[in-house]
Amino acid sequence: IETLTLYAFSTENWRRPAREVSLLMALLRHYLKREVPELMKNNVRLATIGRTRDLPAPARKELRKAIAALSGNRGLTLVLALSYSGRADLIDAARSLASRARDGRIRPGDIDEATFSGALSTAGLPEVDLLIRTSGEMRLSNFLLWELAYSELIVTKTLWPDFRAKHLVAALREYQKRERRFGGLVNLNRTWKGGRRT
């Protein structure tokens, strides 16, 4: 696994009661401090997506410290989606491309999927292969809307606080059974004879 992205805090979460938001930000700072040694031991690099400028100053400071401390690592990249919204990311990308086109740095006709992907906050990250949705919820909840176009989805009734290594292993085993076609055929080398694939 090259990259693991966790939806830690959405832009919609800012609408929760102020006391709850404050506790969540305190938890973020706590876990960043506590987990850095373990992440370092496991060669994990830390990155973020989302409008992290909206986080309280103490949380931003702890986040910057953790990212800097782990920046030399070359193992798994752990991406925290903080103050993140898939729709907001799409809007930000569209605005960025519109500004570049207005300034003559690109032509509108040159904008393709690769150009658009490059304007998203996830630019440079690998394609998303698998989304694990906890709590039995059957929705994307405004998460990586562009990036999940051809991802495999696994929904588990396990609540996020209870999600453990055994649940991850079960999801990965399920994923390994899937045939990913990306809109094409399973095996293009096979031919059709008499209404049957051979």
Short mmCIF file of C-alpha atoms in Angstrom, two decimals, residues 58-175:
data_model
loop_
_atom_site.label_atom_id
_atom_site.label_comp_id
_atom_site.label_asym_id
_atom_site.label_seq_id
_atom_site.Cartn_x
_atom_site.Cartn_y
_atom_site.Cartn_z
CA PRO A 58 -2.48 25.13 17.56
CA ALA A 59 -3.68 22.29 15.30
CA ARG A 60 -1.94 23.81 12.26
CA LYS A 61 1.27 24.17 14.26
CA GLU A 62 1.21 20.52 15.41
CA LEU A 63 0.39 19.39 11.89
CA ARG A 64 3.34 21.34 10.41
CA LYS A 65 5.67 19.86 13.05
CA ALA A 66 4.53 16.31 12.32
CA ILE A 67 4.80 16.73 8.53
CA ALA A 68 8.30 18.20 8.88
CA ALA A 69 9.44 15.45 11.28
CA LEU A 70 8.27 12.71 8.89
CA SER A 71 9.22 14.41 5.60
CA GLY A 72 12.33 12.29 5.05
CA ASN A 73 10.47 8.99 5.23
CA ARG A 74 9.92 6.99 2.04
CA GLY A 75 7.44 4.30 3.07
CA LEU A 76 3.67 4.59 3.08
CA THR A 77 2.25 8.10 2.67
CA LEU A 78 -0.48 8.79 5.21
CA VAL A 79 -2.76 11.56 3.95
CA LEU A 80 -5.09 13.26 6.43
CA ALA A 81 -8.12 14.90 4.82
CA LEU A 82 -8.71 17.85 7.14
CA SER A 83 -11.33 20.51 6.54
CA TYR A 84 -11.79 18.63 3.28
CA SER A 85 -14.67 18.61 0.83
CA GLY A 86 -14.67 16.84 -2.52
CA ARG A 87 -16.92 19.51 -4.02
CA ALA A 88 -14.78 22.34 -2.64
CA ASP A 89 -11.68 20.66 -4.10
CA LEU A 90 -13.36 20.48 -7.52
CA ILE A 91 -14.33 24.15 -7.29
CA ASP A 92 -10.81 25.16 -6.21
CA ALA A 93 -9.36 23.22 -9.17
CA ALA A 94 -11.81 24.83 -11.60
CA ARG A 95 -10.96 28.31 -10.27
CA SER A 96 -7.24 27.62 -10.56
CA LEU A 97 -7.57 26.44 -14.15
CA ALA A 98 -9.84 29.37 -15.03
CA SER A 99 -7.25 31.81 -13.64
CA ARG A 100 -4.47 30.12 -15.60
CA ALA A 101 -6.57 30.29 -18.78
CA ARG A 102 -7.43 33.95 -18.15
CA ASP A 103 -3.74 34.75 -17.72
CA GLY A 104 -2.85 32.92 -20.93
CA ARG A 105 -0.82 30.20 -19.20
CA ILE A 106 -3.07 27.47 -20.64
CA ARG A 107 -5.70 27.31 -23.37
CA PRO A 108 -9.18 26.11 -22.33
CA GLY A 109 -9.07 23.47 -25.06
CA ASP A 110 -5.93 21.99 -23.51
CA ILE A 111 -7.70 21.08 -20.28
CA ASP A 112 -8.09 17.32 -20.13
CA GLU A 113 -8.41 14.77 -17.31
CA ALA A 114 -4.69 14.89 -16.54
CA THR A 115 -4.67 18.70 -16.39
CA PHE A 116 -7.72 18.73 -14.16
CA SER A 117 -6.30 16.03 -11.87
CA GLY A 118 -3.13 18.08 -11.59
CA ALA A 119 -5.13 21.02 -10.22
CA LEU A 120 -6.70 18.99 -7.40
CA SER A 121 -5.26 18.79 -3.89
CA THR A 122 -4.50 15.12 -4.55
CA ALA A 123 -2.16 15.91 -7.47
CA GLY A 124 0.87 13.65 -7.33
CA LEU A 125 -0.88 10.96 -5.31
CA PRO A 126 -1.58 7.57 -6.94
CA GLU A 127 -5.02 6.60 -8.22
CA VAL A 128 -7.42 5.41 -5.53
CA ASP A 129 -7.88 1.65 -5.83
CA LEU A 130 -10.11 1.00 -2.83
CA LEU A 131 -12.53 2.95 -0.65
CA ILE A 132 -13.45 1.34 2.67
CA ARG A 133 -16.64 2.88 4.03
CA THR A 134 -17.21 2.21 7.71
CA SER A 135 -20.43 2.37 9.77
CA GLY A 136 -22.49 0.66 7.07
CA GLU A 137 -23.15 4.02 5.39
CA MET A 138 -23.93 3.73 1.68
CA ARG A 139 -22.70 7.14 0.56
CA LEU A 140 -19.43 8.87 -0.37
CA SER A 141 -20.02 11.77 2.03
CA ASN A 142 -18.33 14.32 -0.26
CA PHE A 143 -15.02 12.43 -0.21
CA LEU A 144 -12.62 12.31 -3.19
CA LEU A 145 -15.46 12.69 -5.69
CA TRP A 146 -13.19 12.92 -8.75
CA GLU A 147 -10.64 10.40 -7.53
CA LEU A 148 -13.13 7.61 -6.73
CA ALA A 149 -14.46 7.31 -10.31
CA TYR A 150 -13.05 3.78 -10.84
CA SER A 151 -12.32 2.77 -7.26
CA GLU A 152 -13.58 -0.42 -5.73
CA LEU A 153 -15.94 0.13 -2.80
CA ILE A 154 -16.20 -1.99 0.33
CA VAL A 155 -18.77 -1.14 2.96
CA THR A 156 -18.40 -2.53 6.46
CA LYS A 157 -20.85 -2.15 9.34
CA THR A 158 -17.91 -1.78 11.72
CA LEU A 159 -17.81 1.70 13.22
CA TRP A 160 -14.63 3.70 12.59
CA PRO A 161 -13.50 3.72 16.25
CA ASP A 162 -13.76 -0.10 16.26
CA PHE A 163 -12.00 -0.61 12.90
CA ARG A 164 -8.87 -2.71 13.49
CA ALA A 165 -6.17 -4.52 11.51
CA LYS A 166 -8.39 -7.60 11.10
CA HIS A 167 -11.06 -5.46 9.39
CA LEU A 168 -8.46 -3.96 7.06
CA VAL A 169 -7.12 -7.41 6.17
CA ALA A 170 -10.68 -8.64 5.46
CA ALA A 171 -11.31 -5.65 3.18
CA LEU A 172 -8.03 -6.21 1.34
CA ARG A 173 -8.86 -9.90 0.84
CA GLU A 174 -12.25 -8.94 -0.59
CA TYR A 175 -10.56 -6.39 -2.87
#
